[in-house]
PDB file of C-alpha atoms in Angstrom:
ATOM      1  CA  MET A   1      22.417  61.455 103.251  1.00  0.00           C
ATOM      2  CA  PHE A   2      25.854  59.833 103.039  1.00  0.00           C
ATOM      3  CA  PRO A   3      28.050  59.864 104.951  1.00  0.00           C
ATOM      4  CA  ILE A   4      25.667  59.372 107.852  1.00  0.00           C
ATOM      5  CA  GLU A   5      25.759  61.932 110.661  1.00  0.00           C
ATOM      6  CA  ASP A   6      26.659  60.237 113.940  1.00  0.00           C
ATOM      7  CA  PRO A   7      25.544  62.442 116.853  1.00  0.00           C
ATOM      8  CA  VAL A   8      25.347  59.486 119.269  1.00  0.00           C
ATOM      9  CA  ASN A   9      28.654  57.712 118.461  1.00  0.00           C
ATOM     10  CA  CYS A  10      26.865  54.634 117.146  1.00  0.00           C
ATOM     11  CA  LEU A  11      28.964  53.896 114.037  1.00  0.00           C
ATOM     12  CA  VAL A  12      32.148  51.869 113.828  1.00  0.00           C
ATOM     13  CA  PRO A  13      35.217  53.854 112.702  1.00  0.00           C
ATOM     14  CA  ASP A  14      35.426  51.808 109.489  1.00  0.00           C
ATOM     15  CA  ASN A  15      31.818  52.347 108.465  1.00  0.00           C
ATOM     16  CA  LEU A  16      30.390  51.535 105.055  1.00  0.00           C
ATOM     17  CA  LYS A  17      31.689  53.804 102.310  1.00  0.00           C
ATOM     18  CA  GLU A  18      28.350  53.800 100.487  1.00  0.00           C
ATOM     19  CA  PRO A  19      24.847  52.669 101.377  1.00  0.00           C
ATOM     20  CA  ILE A  20      23.795  49.265 100.095  1.00  0.00           C
ATOM     21  CA  SER A  21      20.436  49.706  98.426  1.00  0.00           C
ATOM     22  CA  GLY A  22      17.720  47.146  98.829  1.00  0.00           C
ATOM     23  CA  SER A  23      15.266  46.097  96.170  1.00  0.00           C
ATOM     24  CA  LYS A  24      12.959  48.799  94.864  1.00  0.00           C
ATOM     25  CA  THR A  25       9.916  46.828  95.975  1.00  0.00           C
ATOM     26  CA  GLY A  26       9.056  44.877  99.063  1.00  0.00           C
ATOM     27  CA  PRO A  27       7.544  45.505 102.484  1.00  0.00           C
ATOM     28  CA  LEU A  28      10.614  47.470 103.676  1.00  0.00           C
ATOM     29  CA  ALA A  29      11.128  49.559 100.523  1.00  0.00           C
ATOM     30  CA  GLY A  30      12.213  53.068 101.404  1.00  0.00           C
ATOM     31  CA  LEU A  31      13.393  52.210 104.934  1.00  0.00           C
ATOM     32  CA  ASN A  32      17.011  52.612 106.095  1.00  0.00           C
ATOM     33  CA  PHE A  33      18.730  50.367 108.596  1.00  0.00           C
ATOM     34  CA  MET A  34      22.021  49.728 110.339  1.00  0.00           C
ATOM     35  CA  ALA A  35      23.499  46.486 111.618  1.00  0.00           C
ATOM     36  CA  LYS A  36      25.611  45.467 114.595  1.00  0.00           C
ATOM     37  CA  ASP A  37      29.230  44.962 113.578  1.00  0.00           C
ATOM     38  CA  LEU A  38      29.013  41.197 113.856  1.00  0.00           C
ATOM     39  CA  PHE A  39      26.958  40.738 110.685  1.00  0.00           C
ATOM     40  CA  ASP A  40      29.003  40.078 107.563  1.00  0.00           C
ATOM     41  CA  VAL A  41      28.493  42.582 104.759  1.00  0.00           C
ATOM     42  CA  THR A  42      30.120  42.144 101.370  1.00  0.00           C
ATOM     43  CA  GLY A  43      33.239  44.314 101.116  1.00  0.00           C
ATOM     44  CA  HIS A  44      33.211  45.236 104.824  1.00  0.00           C
ATOM     45  CA  LYS A  45      35.632  43.990 107.469  1.00  0.00           C
ATOM     46  CA  THR A  46      33.675  42.905 110.532  1.00  0.00           C
ATOM     47  CA  SER A  47      35.396  43.974 113.752  1.00  0.00           C
ATOM     48  CA  ASN A  48      33.255  42.417 116.495  1.00  0.00           C
ATOM     49  CA  GLY A  49      34.029  45.573 118.462  1.00  0.00           C
ATOM     50  CA  SER A  50      37.780  44.953 118.386  1.00  0.00           C
ATOM     51  CA  PRO A  51      40.301  46.995 116.382  1.00  0.00           C
ATOM     52  CA  GLU A  52      42.830  44.164 116.725  1.00  0.00           C
ATOM     53  CA  PHE A  53      40.342  41.673 115.253  1.00  0.00           C
ATOM     54  CA  HIS A  54      39.519  44.196 112.511  1.00  0.00           C
ATOM     55  CA  LYS A  55      43.198  44.611 111.655  1.00  0.00           C
ATOM     56  CA  HIS A  56      43.494  40.894 110.830  1.00  0.00           C
ATOM     57  CA  ALA A  57      40.037  40.402 109.300  1.00  0.00           C
ATOM     58  CA  GLN A  58      39.399  40.023 105.599  1.00  0.00           C
ATOM     59  CA  ALA A  59      36.573  41.886 103.915  1.00  0.00           C
ATOM     60  CA  SER A  60      33.558  39.629 103.659  1.00  0.00           C
ATOM     61  CA  THR A  61      32.746  38.141 100.284  1.00  0.00           C
ATOM     62  CA  VAL A  62      29.076  37.541 101.169  1.00  0.00           C
ATOM     63  CA  ASN A  63      26.348  39.126 103.227  1.00  0.00           C
ATOM     64  CA  ALA A  64      24.947  37.465 106.320  1.00  0.00           C
ATOM     65  CA  LYS A  65      21.579  35.832 105.613  1.00  0.00           C
ATOM     66  CA  ALA A  66      19.751  38.433 107.748  1.00  0.00           C
ATOM     67  CA  ILE A  67      21.325  41.280 105.753  1.00  0.00           C
ATOM     68  CA  ASN A  68      20.301  39.688 102.449  1.00  0.00           C
ATOM     69  CA  GLN A  69      16.745  39.135 103.663  1.00  0.00           C
ATOM     70  CA  LEU A  70      16.405  42.794 104.649  1.00  0.00           C
ATOM     71  CA  LEU A  71      17.929  44.027 101.381  1.00  0.00           C
ATOM     72  CA  ASN A  72      15.656  41.684  99.395  1.00  0.00           C
ATOM     73  CA  SER A  73      12.696  43.103 101.330  1.00  0.00           C
ATOM     74  CA  GLY A  74      13.598  46.612 100.143  1.00  0.00           C
ATOM     75  CA  ALA A  75      15.507  48.128 103.085  1.00  0.00           C
ATOM     76  CA  THR A  76      18.786  49.993 102.506  1.00  0.00           C
ATOM     77  CA  LEU A  77      21.793  49.333 104.748  1.00  0.00           C
ATOM     78  CA  VAL A  78      23.458  52.622 105.694  1.00  0.00           C
ATOM     79  CA  GLY A  79      25.841  51.788 108.542  1.00  0.00           C
ATOM     80  CA  MET A  80      27.528  49.363 110.888  1.00  0.00           C
ATOM     81  CA  ASN A  81      26.989  49.848 114.606  1.00  0.00           C
ATOM     82  CA  ILE A  82      29.434  49.837 117.478  1.00  0.00           C
ATOM     83  CA  CYS A  83      29.107  46.924 119.867  1.00  0.00           C
ATOM     84  CA  ASP A  84      31.103  46.156 122.947  1.00  0.00           C
ATOM     85  CA  GLU A  85      34.241  44.140 122.316  1.00  0.00           C
ATOM     86  CA  PHE A  86      33.324  40.531 121.475  1.00  0.00           C
ATOM     87  CA  PHE A  87      29.819  41.095 122.918  1.00  0.00           C
ATOM     88  CA  TYR A  88      30.896  40.451 126.529  1.00  0.00           C
ATOM     89  CA  SER A  89      29.227  43.316 128.360  1.00  0.00           C
ATOM     90  CA  LEU A  90      25.843  44.440 129.562  1.00  0.00           C
ATOM     91  CA  THR A  91      26.894  48.115 129.635  1.00  0.00           C
ATOM     92  CA  GLY A  92      27.349  48.815 125.911  1.00  0.00           C
ATOM     93  CA  ALA A  93      30.751  50.428 126.486  1.00  0.00           C
ATOM     94  CA  ASN A  94      33.578  49.889 124.020  1.00  0.00           C
ATOM     95  CA  LYS A  95      36.984  51.026 125.299  1.00  0.00           C
ATOM     96  CA  HIS A  96      38.331  51.291 121.742  1.00  0.00           C
ATOM     97  CA  TYR A  97      35.496  52.954 119.822  1.00  0.00           C
ATOM     98  CA  GLY A  98      33.759  54.758 122.666  1.00  0.00           C
ATOM     99  CA  THR A  99      30.337  54.225 124.157  1.00  0.00           C
ATOM    100  CA  PRO A 100      27.249  55.053 122.110  1.00  0.00           C
ATOM    101  CA  ILE A 101      25.170  57.825 123.654  1.00  0.00           C
ATOM    102  CA  ASN A 102      21.795  56.989 125.089  1.00  0.00           C
ATOM    103  CA  CYS A 103      19.952  60.062 123.765  1.00  0.00           C
ATOM    104  CA  LYS A 104      16.914  59.326 125.971  1.00  0.00           C
ATOM    105  CA  ALA A 105      19.117  59.526 129.092  1.00  0.00           C
ATOM    106  CA  PRO A 106      22.566  60.895 128.103  1.00  0.00           C
ATOM    107  CA  GLU A 107      23.931  60.538 131.623  1.00  0.00           C
ATOM    108  CA  ARG A 108      23.230  56.794 131.541  1.00  0.00           C
ATOM    109  CA  LEU A 109      24.744  53.873 129.653  1.00  0.00           C
ATOM    110  CA  PRO A 110      23.024  52.548 126.530  1.00  0.00           C
ATOM    111  CA  GLY A 111      23.343  48.950 127.799  1.00  0.00           C
ATOM    112  CA  GLY A 112      24.061  45.620 126.155  1.00  0.00           C
ATOM    113  CA  SER A 113      26.369  44.619 123.356  1.00  0.00           C
ATOM    114  CA  SER A 114      23.948  45.910 120.681  1.00  0.00           C
ATOM    115  CA  SER A 115      24.259  49.404 122.163  1.00  0.00           C
ATOM    116  CA  GLY A 116      25.069  51.118 118.855  1.00  0.00           C
ATOM    117  CA  SER A 117      22.016  49.591 117.205  1.00  0.00           C
ATOM    118  CA  ALA A 118      19.702  50.825 119.969  1.00  0.00           C
ATOM    119  CA  ALA A 119      21.348  54.274 120.124  1.00  0.00           C
ATOM    120  CA  ALA A 120      20.878  54.750 116.357  1.00  0.00           C
ATOM    121  CA  VAL A 121      17.169  53.940 116.490  1.00  0.00           C
ATOM    122  CA  ALA A 122      16.520  55.968 119.662  1.00  0.00           C
ATOM    123  CA  ALA A 123      18.181  58.999 118.028  1.00  0.00           C
ATOM    124  CA  GLY A 124      16.062  58.585 114.880  1.00  0.00           C
ATOM    125  CA  ILE A 125      19.092  58.186 112.614  1.00  0.00           C
ATOM    126  CA  VAL A 126      17.577  55.118 110.948  1.00  0.00           C
ATOM    127  CA  ASP A 127      14.192  53.477 110.732  1.00  0.00           C
ATOM    128  CA  PHE A 128      15.463  50.291 112.372  1.00  0.00           C
ATOM    129  CA  SER A 129      18.651  48.468 113.237  1.00  0.00           C
ATOM    130  CA  ILE A 130      19.536  44.862 113.845  1.00  0.00           C
ATOM    131  CA  GLY A 131      21.525  43.454 116.711  1.00  0.00           C
ATOM    132  CA  SER A 132      21.895  40.073 118.325  1.00  0.00           C
ATOM    133  CA  ASP A 133      20.592  38.596 121.529  1.00  0.00           C
ATOM    134  CA  THR A 134      22.200  35.762 123.430  1.00  0.00           C
ATOM    135  CA  GLY A 135      22.161  37.217 126.940  1.00  0.00           C
ATOM    136  CA  GLY A 136      20.041  40.323 126.609  1.00  0.00           C
ATOM    137  CA  SER A 137      22.295  41.954 124.018  1.00  0.00           C
ATOM    138  CA  ILE A 138      19.438  43.798 122.321  1.00  0.00           C
ATOM    139  CA  ARG A 139      16.724  43.599 124.987  1.00  0.00           C
ATOM    140  CA  ILE A 140      18.847  45.508 127.511  1.00  0.00           C
ATOM    141  CA  PRO A 141      19.833  48.424 125.247  1.00  0.00           C
ATOM    142  CA  SER A 142      16.283  48.606 123.881  1.00  0.00           C
ATOM    143  CA  SER A 143      15.020  48.953 127.424  1.00  0.00           C
ATOM    144  CA  PHE A 144      17.727  51.423 128.459  1.00  0.00           C
ATOM    145  CA  CYS A 145      17.201  53.567 125.321  1.00  0.00           C
ATOM    146  CA  GLY A 146      13.407  53.486 125.483  1.00  0.00           C
ATOM    147  CA  ILE A 147      12.720  51.640 122.228  1.00  0.00           C
ATOM    148  CA  TRP A 148      11.340  48.278 121.186  1.00  0.00           C
TER     149      TRP A 148
END
C-alpha cells in the first residue's frame, strides 16, 4: 500500500515516507487516514501549502493532539494533504503543488483550503481525512466533492 497512489493530486510533494500505525485496538482500528498539511506529525516538515515555508521549517518533534488521538484510537496515518497556501482561499488551488482533483466533478474546483483532504476521501484513497475549518475550509470542499 505504500507509497500511496495519488490519482487526484491530493498529497504534498514531501509526503510521509512510511505510514504511522495506530494502536492495534480501538474504535478506528484498521482505518487509514490522511491529514491536512497544517497538522504537526513527528519527523515531518509541515509546509502550510508553501514550499518557501517548508524550506525553512524544522521537522516536528511531536504530533498534533488530533493526530495522537486518532492514532491512539487505532487509525493509521498514511499521508499529508495539499492545502492552499496558508489557507487563504475558498477554491482549493495551490499554485505551487497544483490543485487537487475533484473526482466527483473533475471540471470543477475542489474548494476550500482542505481541498486535498476532501479529494482523498471522495476518491476513496483513505477511509477519512482531517482538515481544518475557520471559514469553511472543510465544509466547502466537502460540499464541492460530494462527501460529509
